Coordinates of C-alpha atoms in Angstrom, one line a residue:
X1 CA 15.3 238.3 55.0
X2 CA 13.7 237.9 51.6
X3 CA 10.5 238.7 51.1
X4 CA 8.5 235.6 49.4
X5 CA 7.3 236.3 45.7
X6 CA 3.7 236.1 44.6
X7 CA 2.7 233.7 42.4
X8 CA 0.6 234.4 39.9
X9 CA -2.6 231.6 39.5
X10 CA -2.2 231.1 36.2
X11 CA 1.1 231.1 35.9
X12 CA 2.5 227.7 34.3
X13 CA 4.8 225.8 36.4
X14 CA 8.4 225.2 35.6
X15 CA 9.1 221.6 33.9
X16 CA 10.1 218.7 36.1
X17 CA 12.5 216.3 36.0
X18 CA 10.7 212.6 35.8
X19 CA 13.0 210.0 36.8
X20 CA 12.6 206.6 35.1
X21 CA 12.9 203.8 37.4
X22 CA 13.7 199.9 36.1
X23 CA 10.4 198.2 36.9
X24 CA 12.6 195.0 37.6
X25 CA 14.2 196.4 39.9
X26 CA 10.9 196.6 42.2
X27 CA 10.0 193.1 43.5
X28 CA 6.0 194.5 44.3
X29 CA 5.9 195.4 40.6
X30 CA 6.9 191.8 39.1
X31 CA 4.2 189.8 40.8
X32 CA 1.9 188.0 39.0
X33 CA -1.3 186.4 38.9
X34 CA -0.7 182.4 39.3
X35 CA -4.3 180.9 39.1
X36 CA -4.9 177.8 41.1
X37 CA -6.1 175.8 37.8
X38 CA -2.7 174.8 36.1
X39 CA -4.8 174.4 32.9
X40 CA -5.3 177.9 32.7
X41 CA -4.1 179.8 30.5
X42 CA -4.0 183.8 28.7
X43 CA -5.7 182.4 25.9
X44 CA -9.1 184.1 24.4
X45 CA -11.9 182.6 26.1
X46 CA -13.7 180.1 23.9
X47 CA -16.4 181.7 22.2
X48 CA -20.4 180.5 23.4
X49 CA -20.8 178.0 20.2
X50 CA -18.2 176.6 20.8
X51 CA -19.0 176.2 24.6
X52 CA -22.3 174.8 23.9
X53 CA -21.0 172.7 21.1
X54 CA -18.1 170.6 23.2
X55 CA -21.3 170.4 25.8
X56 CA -23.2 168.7 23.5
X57 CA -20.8 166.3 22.4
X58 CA -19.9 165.6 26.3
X59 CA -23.4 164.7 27.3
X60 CA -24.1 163.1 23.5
X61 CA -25.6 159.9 25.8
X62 CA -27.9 161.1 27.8
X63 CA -29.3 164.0 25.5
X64 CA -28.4 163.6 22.0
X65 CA -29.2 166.4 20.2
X66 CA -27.6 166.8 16.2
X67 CA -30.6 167.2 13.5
X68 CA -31.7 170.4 15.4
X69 CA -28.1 172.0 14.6
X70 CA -26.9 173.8 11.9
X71 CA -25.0 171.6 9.4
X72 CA -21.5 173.8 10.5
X73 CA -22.3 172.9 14.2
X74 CA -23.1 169.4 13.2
X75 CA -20.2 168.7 11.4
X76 CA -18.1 169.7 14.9
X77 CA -20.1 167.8 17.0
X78 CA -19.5 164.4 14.0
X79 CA -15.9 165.0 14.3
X80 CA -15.2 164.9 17.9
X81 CA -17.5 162.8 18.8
X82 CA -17.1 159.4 20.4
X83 CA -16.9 156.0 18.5
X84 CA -17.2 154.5 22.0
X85 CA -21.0 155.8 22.6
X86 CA -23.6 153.0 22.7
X87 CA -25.4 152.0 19.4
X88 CA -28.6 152.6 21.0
X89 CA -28.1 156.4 20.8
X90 CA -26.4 156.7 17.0
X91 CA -27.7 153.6 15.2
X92 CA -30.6 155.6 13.9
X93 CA -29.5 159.4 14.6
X94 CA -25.9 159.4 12.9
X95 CA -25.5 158.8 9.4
X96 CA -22.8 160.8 8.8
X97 CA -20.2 158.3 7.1
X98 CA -17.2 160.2 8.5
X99 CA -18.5 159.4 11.6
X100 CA -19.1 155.7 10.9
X101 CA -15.9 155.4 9.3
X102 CA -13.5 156.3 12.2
X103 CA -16.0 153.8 13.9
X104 CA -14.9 151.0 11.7
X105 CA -10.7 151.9 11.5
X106 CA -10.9 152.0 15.3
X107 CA -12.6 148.4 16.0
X108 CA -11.0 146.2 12.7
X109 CA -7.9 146.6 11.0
X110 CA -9.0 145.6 7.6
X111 CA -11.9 147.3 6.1
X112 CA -12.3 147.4 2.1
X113 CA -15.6 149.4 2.1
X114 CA -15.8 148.7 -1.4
X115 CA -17.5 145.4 -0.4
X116 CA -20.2 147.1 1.2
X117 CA -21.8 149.2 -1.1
X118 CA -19.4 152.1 -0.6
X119 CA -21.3 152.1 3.0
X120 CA -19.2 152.7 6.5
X121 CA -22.3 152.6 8.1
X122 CA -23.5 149.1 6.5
X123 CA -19.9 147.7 6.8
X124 CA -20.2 148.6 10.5
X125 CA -23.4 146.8 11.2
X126 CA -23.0 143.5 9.1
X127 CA -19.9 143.2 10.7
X128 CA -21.0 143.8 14.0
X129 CA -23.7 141.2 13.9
X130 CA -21.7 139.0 12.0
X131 CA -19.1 138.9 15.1
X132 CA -22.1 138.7 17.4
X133 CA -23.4 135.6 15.5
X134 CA -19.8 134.3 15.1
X135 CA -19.0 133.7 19.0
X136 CA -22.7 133.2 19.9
X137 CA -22.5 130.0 22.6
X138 CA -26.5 128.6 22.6
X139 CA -27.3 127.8 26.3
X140 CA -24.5 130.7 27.0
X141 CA -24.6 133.9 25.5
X142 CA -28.0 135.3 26.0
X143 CA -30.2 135.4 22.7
X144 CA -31.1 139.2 23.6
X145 CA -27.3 139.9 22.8
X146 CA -28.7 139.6 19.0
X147 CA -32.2 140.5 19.6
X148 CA -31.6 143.7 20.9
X149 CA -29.4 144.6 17.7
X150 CA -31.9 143.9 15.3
X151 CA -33.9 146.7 15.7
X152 CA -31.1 148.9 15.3
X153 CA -29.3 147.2 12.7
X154 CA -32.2 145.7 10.2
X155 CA -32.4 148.9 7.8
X156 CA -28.7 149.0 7.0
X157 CA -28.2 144.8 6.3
X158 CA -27.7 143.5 3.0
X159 CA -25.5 140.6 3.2
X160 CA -24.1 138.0 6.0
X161 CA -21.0 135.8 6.1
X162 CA -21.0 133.8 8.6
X163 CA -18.5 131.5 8.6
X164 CA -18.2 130.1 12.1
X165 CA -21.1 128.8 14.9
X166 CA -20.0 127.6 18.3
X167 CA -22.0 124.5 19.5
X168 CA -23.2 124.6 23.0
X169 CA -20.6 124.1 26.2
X170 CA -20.7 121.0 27.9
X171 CA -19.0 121.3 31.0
X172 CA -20.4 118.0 32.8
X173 CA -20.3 114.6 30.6
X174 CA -21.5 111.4 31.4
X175 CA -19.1 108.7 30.8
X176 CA -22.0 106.8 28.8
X177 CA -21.3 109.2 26.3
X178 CA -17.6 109.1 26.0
X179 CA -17.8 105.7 25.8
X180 CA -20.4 104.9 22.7
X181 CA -19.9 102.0 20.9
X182 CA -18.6 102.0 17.4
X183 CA -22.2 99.9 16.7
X184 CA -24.3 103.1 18.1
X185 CA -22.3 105.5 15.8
X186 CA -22.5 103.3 12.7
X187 CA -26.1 103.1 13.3
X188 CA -26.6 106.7 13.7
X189 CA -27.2 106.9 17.6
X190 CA -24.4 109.2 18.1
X191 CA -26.4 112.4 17.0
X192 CA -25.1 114.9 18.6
X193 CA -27.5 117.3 20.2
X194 CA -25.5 120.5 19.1
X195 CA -27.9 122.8 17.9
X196 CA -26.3 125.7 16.9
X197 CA -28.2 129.3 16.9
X198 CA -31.8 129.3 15.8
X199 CA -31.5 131.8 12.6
X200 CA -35.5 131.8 12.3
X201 CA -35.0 134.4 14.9
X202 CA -33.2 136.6 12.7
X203 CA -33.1 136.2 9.3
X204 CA -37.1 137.4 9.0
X205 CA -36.3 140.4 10.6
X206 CA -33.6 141.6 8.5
X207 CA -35.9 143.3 5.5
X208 CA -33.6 144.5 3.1
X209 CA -31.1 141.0 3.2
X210 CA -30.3 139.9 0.0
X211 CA -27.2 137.6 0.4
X212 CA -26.6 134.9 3.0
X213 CA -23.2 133.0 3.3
X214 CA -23.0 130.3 5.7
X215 CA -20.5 127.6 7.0
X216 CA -21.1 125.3 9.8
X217 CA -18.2 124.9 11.5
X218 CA -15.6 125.8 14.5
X219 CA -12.7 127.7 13.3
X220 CA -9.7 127.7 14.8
X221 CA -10.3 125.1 17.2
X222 CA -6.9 123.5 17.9
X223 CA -6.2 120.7 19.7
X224 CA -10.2 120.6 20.5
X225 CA -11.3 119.0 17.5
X226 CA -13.6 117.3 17.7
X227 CA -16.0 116.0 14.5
X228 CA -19.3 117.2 16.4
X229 CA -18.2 120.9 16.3
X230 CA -18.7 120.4 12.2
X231 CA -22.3 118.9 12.6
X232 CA -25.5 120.9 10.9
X233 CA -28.1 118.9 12.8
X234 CA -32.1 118.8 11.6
X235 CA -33.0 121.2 14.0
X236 CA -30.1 123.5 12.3
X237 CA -31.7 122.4 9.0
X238 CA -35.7 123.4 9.9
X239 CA -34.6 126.6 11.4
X240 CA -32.8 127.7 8.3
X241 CA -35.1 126.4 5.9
X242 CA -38.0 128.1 7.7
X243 CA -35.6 131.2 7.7
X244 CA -35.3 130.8 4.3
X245 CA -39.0 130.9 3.3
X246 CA -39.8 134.1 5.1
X247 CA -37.1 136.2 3.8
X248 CA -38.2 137.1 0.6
X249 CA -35.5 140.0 -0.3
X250 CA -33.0 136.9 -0.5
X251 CA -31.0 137.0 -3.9
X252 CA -28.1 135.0 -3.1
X253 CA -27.7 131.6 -0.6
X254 CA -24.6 130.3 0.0
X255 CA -24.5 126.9 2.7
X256 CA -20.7 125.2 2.4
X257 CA -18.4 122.9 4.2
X258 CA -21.4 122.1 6.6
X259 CA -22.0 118.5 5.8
X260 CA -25.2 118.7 4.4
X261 CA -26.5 115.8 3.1
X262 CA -29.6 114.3 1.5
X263 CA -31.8 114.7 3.7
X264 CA -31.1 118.1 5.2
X265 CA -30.5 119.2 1.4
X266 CA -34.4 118.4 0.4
X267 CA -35.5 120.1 3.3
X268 CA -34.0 123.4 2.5
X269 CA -34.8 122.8 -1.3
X270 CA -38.9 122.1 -0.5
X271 CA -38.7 125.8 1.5
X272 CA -36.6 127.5 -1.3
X273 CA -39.4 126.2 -4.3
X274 CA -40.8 129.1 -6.0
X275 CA -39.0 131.8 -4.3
X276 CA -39.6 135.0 -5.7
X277 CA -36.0 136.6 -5.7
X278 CA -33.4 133.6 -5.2
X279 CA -31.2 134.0 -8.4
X280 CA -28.2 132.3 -6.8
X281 CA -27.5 129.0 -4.7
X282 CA -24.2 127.6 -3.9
X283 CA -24.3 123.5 -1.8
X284 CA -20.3 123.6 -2.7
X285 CA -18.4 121.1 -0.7
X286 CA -21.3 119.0 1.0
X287 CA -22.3 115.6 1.3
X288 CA -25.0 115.9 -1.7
X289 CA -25.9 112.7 -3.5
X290 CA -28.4 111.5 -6.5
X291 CA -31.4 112.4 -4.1
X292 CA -30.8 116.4 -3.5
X293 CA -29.7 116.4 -7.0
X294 CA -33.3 115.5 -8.3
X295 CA -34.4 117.8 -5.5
X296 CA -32.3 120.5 -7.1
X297 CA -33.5 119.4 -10.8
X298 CA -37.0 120.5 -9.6
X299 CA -35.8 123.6 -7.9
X300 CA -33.9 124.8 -11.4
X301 CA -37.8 124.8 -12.7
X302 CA -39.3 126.3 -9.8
X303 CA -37.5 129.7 -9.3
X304 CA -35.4 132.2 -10.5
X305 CA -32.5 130.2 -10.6
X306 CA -29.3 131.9 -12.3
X307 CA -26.4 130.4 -11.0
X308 CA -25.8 126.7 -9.6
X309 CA -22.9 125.8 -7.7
X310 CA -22.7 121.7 -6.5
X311 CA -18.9 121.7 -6.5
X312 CA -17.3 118.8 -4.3
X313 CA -20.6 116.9 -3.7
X314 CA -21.0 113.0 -4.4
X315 CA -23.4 113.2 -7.5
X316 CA -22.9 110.1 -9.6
X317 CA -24.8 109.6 -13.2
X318 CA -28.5 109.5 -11.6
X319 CA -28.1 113.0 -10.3
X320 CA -26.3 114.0 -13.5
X321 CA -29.2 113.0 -15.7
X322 CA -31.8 114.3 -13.0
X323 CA -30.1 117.8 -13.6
X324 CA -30.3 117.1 -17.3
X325 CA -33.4 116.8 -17.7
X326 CA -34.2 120.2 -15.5
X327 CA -31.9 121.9 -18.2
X328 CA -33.7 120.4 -21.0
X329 CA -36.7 122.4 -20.2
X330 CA -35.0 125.4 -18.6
X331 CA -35.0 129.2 -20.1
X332 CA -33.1 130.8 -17.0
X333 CA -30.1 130.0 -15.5
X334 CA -26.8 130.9 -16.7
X335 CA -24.7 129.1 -15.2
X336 CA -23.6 125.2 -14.0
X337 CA -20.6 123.9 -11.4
X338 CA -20.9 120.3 -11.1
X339 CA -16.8 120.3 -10.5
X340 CA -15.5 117.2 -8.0
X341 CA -18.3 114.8 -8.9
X342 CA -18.9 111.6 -10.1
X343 CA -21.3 111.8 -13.2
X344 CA -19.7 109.6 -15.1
X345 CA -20.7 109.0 -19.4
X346 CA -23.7 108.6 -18.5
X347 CA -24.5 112.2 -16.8
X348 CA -22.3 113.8 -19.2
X349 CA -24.3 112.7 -21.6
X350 CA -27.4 113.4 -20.7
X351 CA -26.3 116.6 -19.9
X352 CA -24.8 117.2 -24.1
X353 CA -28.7 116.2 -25.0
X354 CA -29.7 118.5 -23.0
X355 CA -27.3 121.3 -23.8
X356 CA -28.8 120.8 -27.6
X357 CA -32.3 122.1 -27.3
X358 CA -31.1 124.4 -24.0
X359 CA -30.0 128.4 -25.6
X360 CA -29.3 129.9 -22.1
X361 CA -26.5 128.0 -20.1
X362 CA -23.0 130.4 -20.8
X363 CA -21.3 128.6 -18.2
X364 CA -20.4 125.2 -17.6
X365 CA -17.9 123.2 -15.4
X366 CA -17.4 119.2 -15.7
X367 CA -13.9 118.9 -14.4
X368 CA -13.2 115.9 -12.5
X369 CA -16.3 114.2 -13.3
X370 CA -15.1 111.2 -14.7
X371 CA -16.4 111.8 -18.0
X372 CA -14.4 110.1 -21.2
X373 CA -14.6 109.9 -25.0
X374 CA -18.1 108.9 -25.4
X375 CA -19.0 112.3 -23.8
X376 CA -16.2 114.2 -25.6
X377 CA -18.2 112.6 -29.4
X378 CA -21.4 114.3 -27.8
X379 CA -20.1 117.7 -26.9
X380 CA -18.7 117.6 -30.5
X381 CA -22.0 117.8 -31.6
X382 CA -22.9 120.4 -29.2
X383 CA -20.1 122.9 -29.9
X384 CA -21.2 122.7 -33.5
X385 CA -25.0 123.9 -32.9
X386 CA -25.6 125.4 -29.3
X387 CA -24.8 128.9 -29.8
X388 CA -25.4 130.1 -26.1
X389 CA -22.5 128.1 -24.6
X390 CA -19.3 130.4 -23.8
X391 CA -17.0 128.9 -20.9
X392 CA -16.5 125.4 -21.2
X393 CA -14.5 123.1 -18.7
X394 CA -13.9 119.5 -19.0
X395 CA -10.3 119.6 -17.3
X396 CA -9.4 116.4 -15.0
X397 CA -11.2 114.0 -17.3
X398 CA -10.2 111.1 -19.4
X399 CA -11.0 112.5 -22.7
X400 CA -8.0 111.0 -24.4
X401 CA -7.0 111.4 -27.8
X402 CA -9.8 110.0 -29.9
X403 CA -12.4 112.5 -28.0
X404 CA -10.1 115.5 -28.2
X405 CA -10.3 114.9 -31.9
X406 CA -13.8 115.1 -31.6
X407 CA -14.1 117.8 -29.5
X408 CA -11.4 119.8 -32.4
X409 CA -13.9 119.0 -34.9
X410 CA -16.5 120.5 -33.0
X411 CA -14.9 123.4 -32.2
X412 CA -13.9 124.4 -36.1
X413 CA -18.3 125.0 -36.3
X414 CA -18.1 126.7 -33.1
X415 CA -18.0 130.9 -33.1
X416 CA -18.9 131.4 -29.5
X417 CA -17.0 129.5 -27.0
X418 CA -14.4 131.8 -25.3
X419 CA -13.0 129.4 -23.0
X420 CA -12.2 126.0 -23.0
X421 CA -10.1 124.4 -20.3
X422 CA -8.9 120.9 -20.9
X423 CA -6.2 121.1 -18.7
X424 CA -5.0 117.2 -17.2
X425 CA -7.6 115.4 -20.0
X426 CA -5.2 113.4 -22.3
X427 CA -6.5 115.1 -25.2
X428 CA -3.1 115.5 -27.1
X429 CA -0.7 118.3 -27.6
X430 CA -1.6 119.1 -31.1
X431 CA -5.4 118.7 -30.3
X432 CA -5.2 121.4 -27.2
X433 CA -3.3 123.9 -28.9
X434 CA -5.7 124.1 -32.3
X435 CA -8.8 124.0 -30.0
X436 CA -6.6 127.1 -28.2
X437 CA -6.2 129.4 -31.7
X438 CA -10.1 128.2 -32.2
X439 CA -10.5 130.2 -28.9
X440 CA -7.8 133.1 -29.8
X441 CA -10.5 133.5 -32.7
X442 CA -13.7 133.6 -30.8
X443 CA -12.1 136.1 -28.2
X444 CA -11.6 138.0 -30.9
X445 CA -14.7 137.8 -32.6
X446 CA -16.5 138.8 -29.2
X447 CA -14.4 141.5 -29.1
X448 CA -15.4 143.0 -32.5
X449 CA -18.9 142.4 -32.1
X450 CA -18.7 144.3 -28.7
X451 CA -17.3 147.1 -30.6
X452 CA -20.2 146.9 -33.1
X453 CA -22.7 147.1 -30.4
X454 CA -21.0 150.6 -29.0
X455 CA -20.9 152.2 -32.4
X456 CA -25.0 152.4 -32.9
X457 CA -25.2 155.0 -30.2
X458 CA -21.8 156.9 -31.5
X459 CA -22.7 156.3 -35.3
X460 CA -24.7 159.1 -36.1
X461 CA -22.7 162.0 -34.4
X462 CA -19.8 160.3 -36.2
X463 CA -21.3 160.6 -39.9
X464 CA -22.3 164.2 -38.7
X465 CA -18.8 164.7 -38.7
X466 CA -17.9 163.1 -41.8
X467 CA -20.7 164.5 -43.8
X468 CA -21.4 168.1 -42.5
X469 CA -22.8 168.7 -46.4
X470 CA -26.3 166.2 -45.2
X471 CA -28.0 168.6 -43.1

């Protein structure tokens, strides 16, 4: 029997033999962790900020916070944040155009920002009202559906186009009135009683407004047509005109294809006297006769009148010379469209007398006027001393060939007219095309004297450079 051997305690114990086992090969040591929530995932947890920051943006409506952010935090909470949110809560905290922006792309599928300003935020808003104002049913939609936005909208308006206003529904209508006599309508007692919204109510409010564009119509209205759904009645007319007078900002009216006669025309024109900023009025395509156009005569010398648009109206040679005389003692506006009238000799020739002692008017348009040769011999005198007078039209007229003589002797004085349309006026071939190089020479007079007015402010630096012995 062996006798056991002592070990010493510090003796170092012989090497062993570690055997490496294949961990797949143990079912205990695959398991793993499955959590219950299939979005999770081995990913970092989000840091705090960013925590706090997709909080705020989740509970943006009921506690808004942004200006109290840093601008790197706000800039995450403007980028993922909602377009959907009510304009209650961002109308007057957001002003980040970014934000704004991907507002507008997501509601309309034009947008040309460039007719804004450069502004998302104002494109947003006059378009919003505008569609508001656009489907608006009076006795319907409730008028706090635009009051409410005014307050929220009224710092970032500058223009309107409206070119649509729903009358009110009629659901229930007496057979009296579907069966009117044709006596009661030519007497007038077929006024409809289709008032359309009340624009008293909002045009005031809007402070920084400066253009209005409106058209009293239905659009799109199918086999509904109905003439009514085209009527701008008096009580249309006295709202606007009162609208009118307290919106001082206004630079630029515009009131077409609304059937606005006479009457309704003098009404808006007695509001519109001695406005302090109206520079531009356009009553294209209306129902304006001799009366309105001595109403507009005394407008031109009663306001800040620039530009004057009566296209397609029914002024015949009273109106004509009414205007005329307006422009005989006028110093401001620029700029005349009495296009798809009726002066006649007689207004066209007031308006030549005028056009002598007037230096201001640049712009003139007389096509389709039924103006002829008598009118033509006049403006050949005016061509020959009125040295304000660049853009000419008398197209659509029977000038014939006698006045376009006339008018070629005029031009071979003239040095400033740089367009002169005579397009459909019987004026001859060889008339038109020597008035034309007349023109070809006056373009390029205007250009060189452009050019002369650059060089003042490049001439000295330019001699510098020539003459470096002067200083």
């Amino acid at each position: 029997m062996q006798e056991p051997v002592a070990v010493e305690p510090n003796a170092v114990p012989p090497p062993t033999h570690t055997v490496i086992i294949n961990p797949a090969a143990n079912s205990r040591r695959m398991r793993r962790i499955i959590a219950e929530d299939p979005e999770w995932s081995l990913a970092i947890v989000p840091q705090l900020t960013e925590l706090c920051i997709q909080h705020i943006i989740n509970n943006f409506e009921k506690n808004p916070i942004l200006n109290s952010l840093i601008p790197e935090h706000q800039k995450k909470v403007l980028e993922k944040l909602s377009t959907s949110l009510p304009l209650t809560v961002t109308a007057n905290l957001v002003s980040d155009e970014g934000y704004w922006k991907r507002c507008c792309i997501g509601r309309w599928t034009v947008c040309d920002v460039s007719r804004y300003g450069g502004s998302w935020k104002r494109m947003f808003f006059e378009r919003h009202l505008e569609n508001i104002l656009k489907f608006y049913i009076p006795d319907t939609t409730s008028p706090n559906q635009v009051l409410d936005v005014i307050p929220l909208c009224k710092e970032y308006i500058r223009k309107m186009e409206i070119d649509q206003f729903l009358p009110p529904v009629k659901l229930d209508q007496k057979k009296e009135e579907e069966e009117v006599s044709d006596t009661e309508s030519d007497a007038g007692m077929d006024e409809p009683s289709m008032d359309h919204f009340d624009l008293s109510m909002l045009v005031p409010a809007l402070c920084h407004l400066e253009e209005l564009h409106l058209s009293y119509g239905v659009k799109d209205c199918g086999m509904n047509f109905e003439w009514n759904l085209f009527e701008f009645t008096f009580r249309d007319c006295w709202s606007l005109a009162t609208a009118l007078k307290k919106c001082p900002t206004l630079k630029v009216f515009k009131l077409t294809r609304s059937k606005v006669d006479d009457e309704k025309a003098r009404i808006l024109i007695r509001h519109l006297l001695d406005h302090p900023s109206l520079i531009e009025l356009n009553l294209s395509h209306n129902l304006l006769a001799d009366r309105a156009a001595r109403a507009v005569g005394k407008l031109i010398n009663r306001s800040q009148l620039v530009t004057l648009n009566l296209c397609d109206n029914r002024i015949r040679a009273q109106g004509g010379q009414a205007i005329a005389h307006a422009l005989s003692k006028n110093a401001v506006l620029t700029s005349l469209n009495l296009r798809l009238n009726c002066i006649e000799d007689e207004g066209g020739q007031a308006i030549c007398h005028a056009l002598l002692v007037n230096n201001t008017l640049t712009t003139l348009h007389l096509g389709s006027n039924e103006v002829s040769e008598p009118t033509a011999t006049l403006f050949s005198q005016v061509l020959a001393q009125n040295t304000a007078l660049t853009h000419l039209n008398l197209s659509c007229n029977h000038i014939g060939l006698d006045g376009g003589k006339q008018l070629l002797e005029g031009m071979t004085d003239n040095k400033t007219v740089v367009e002169f349309d005579l397009r459909l006026a019987e004026v001859g071939q060889e008339s038109e095309y020597l008035i034309n190089q007349a023109i070809k020479t006056n373009q390029e007079l205007a250009r060189l004297k452009s050019l002369q007015r650059q060089t003042p402010t490049r001439g000295p630096s330019n001699a510098e450079e020539k003459h470096p012995e002067l200083d």
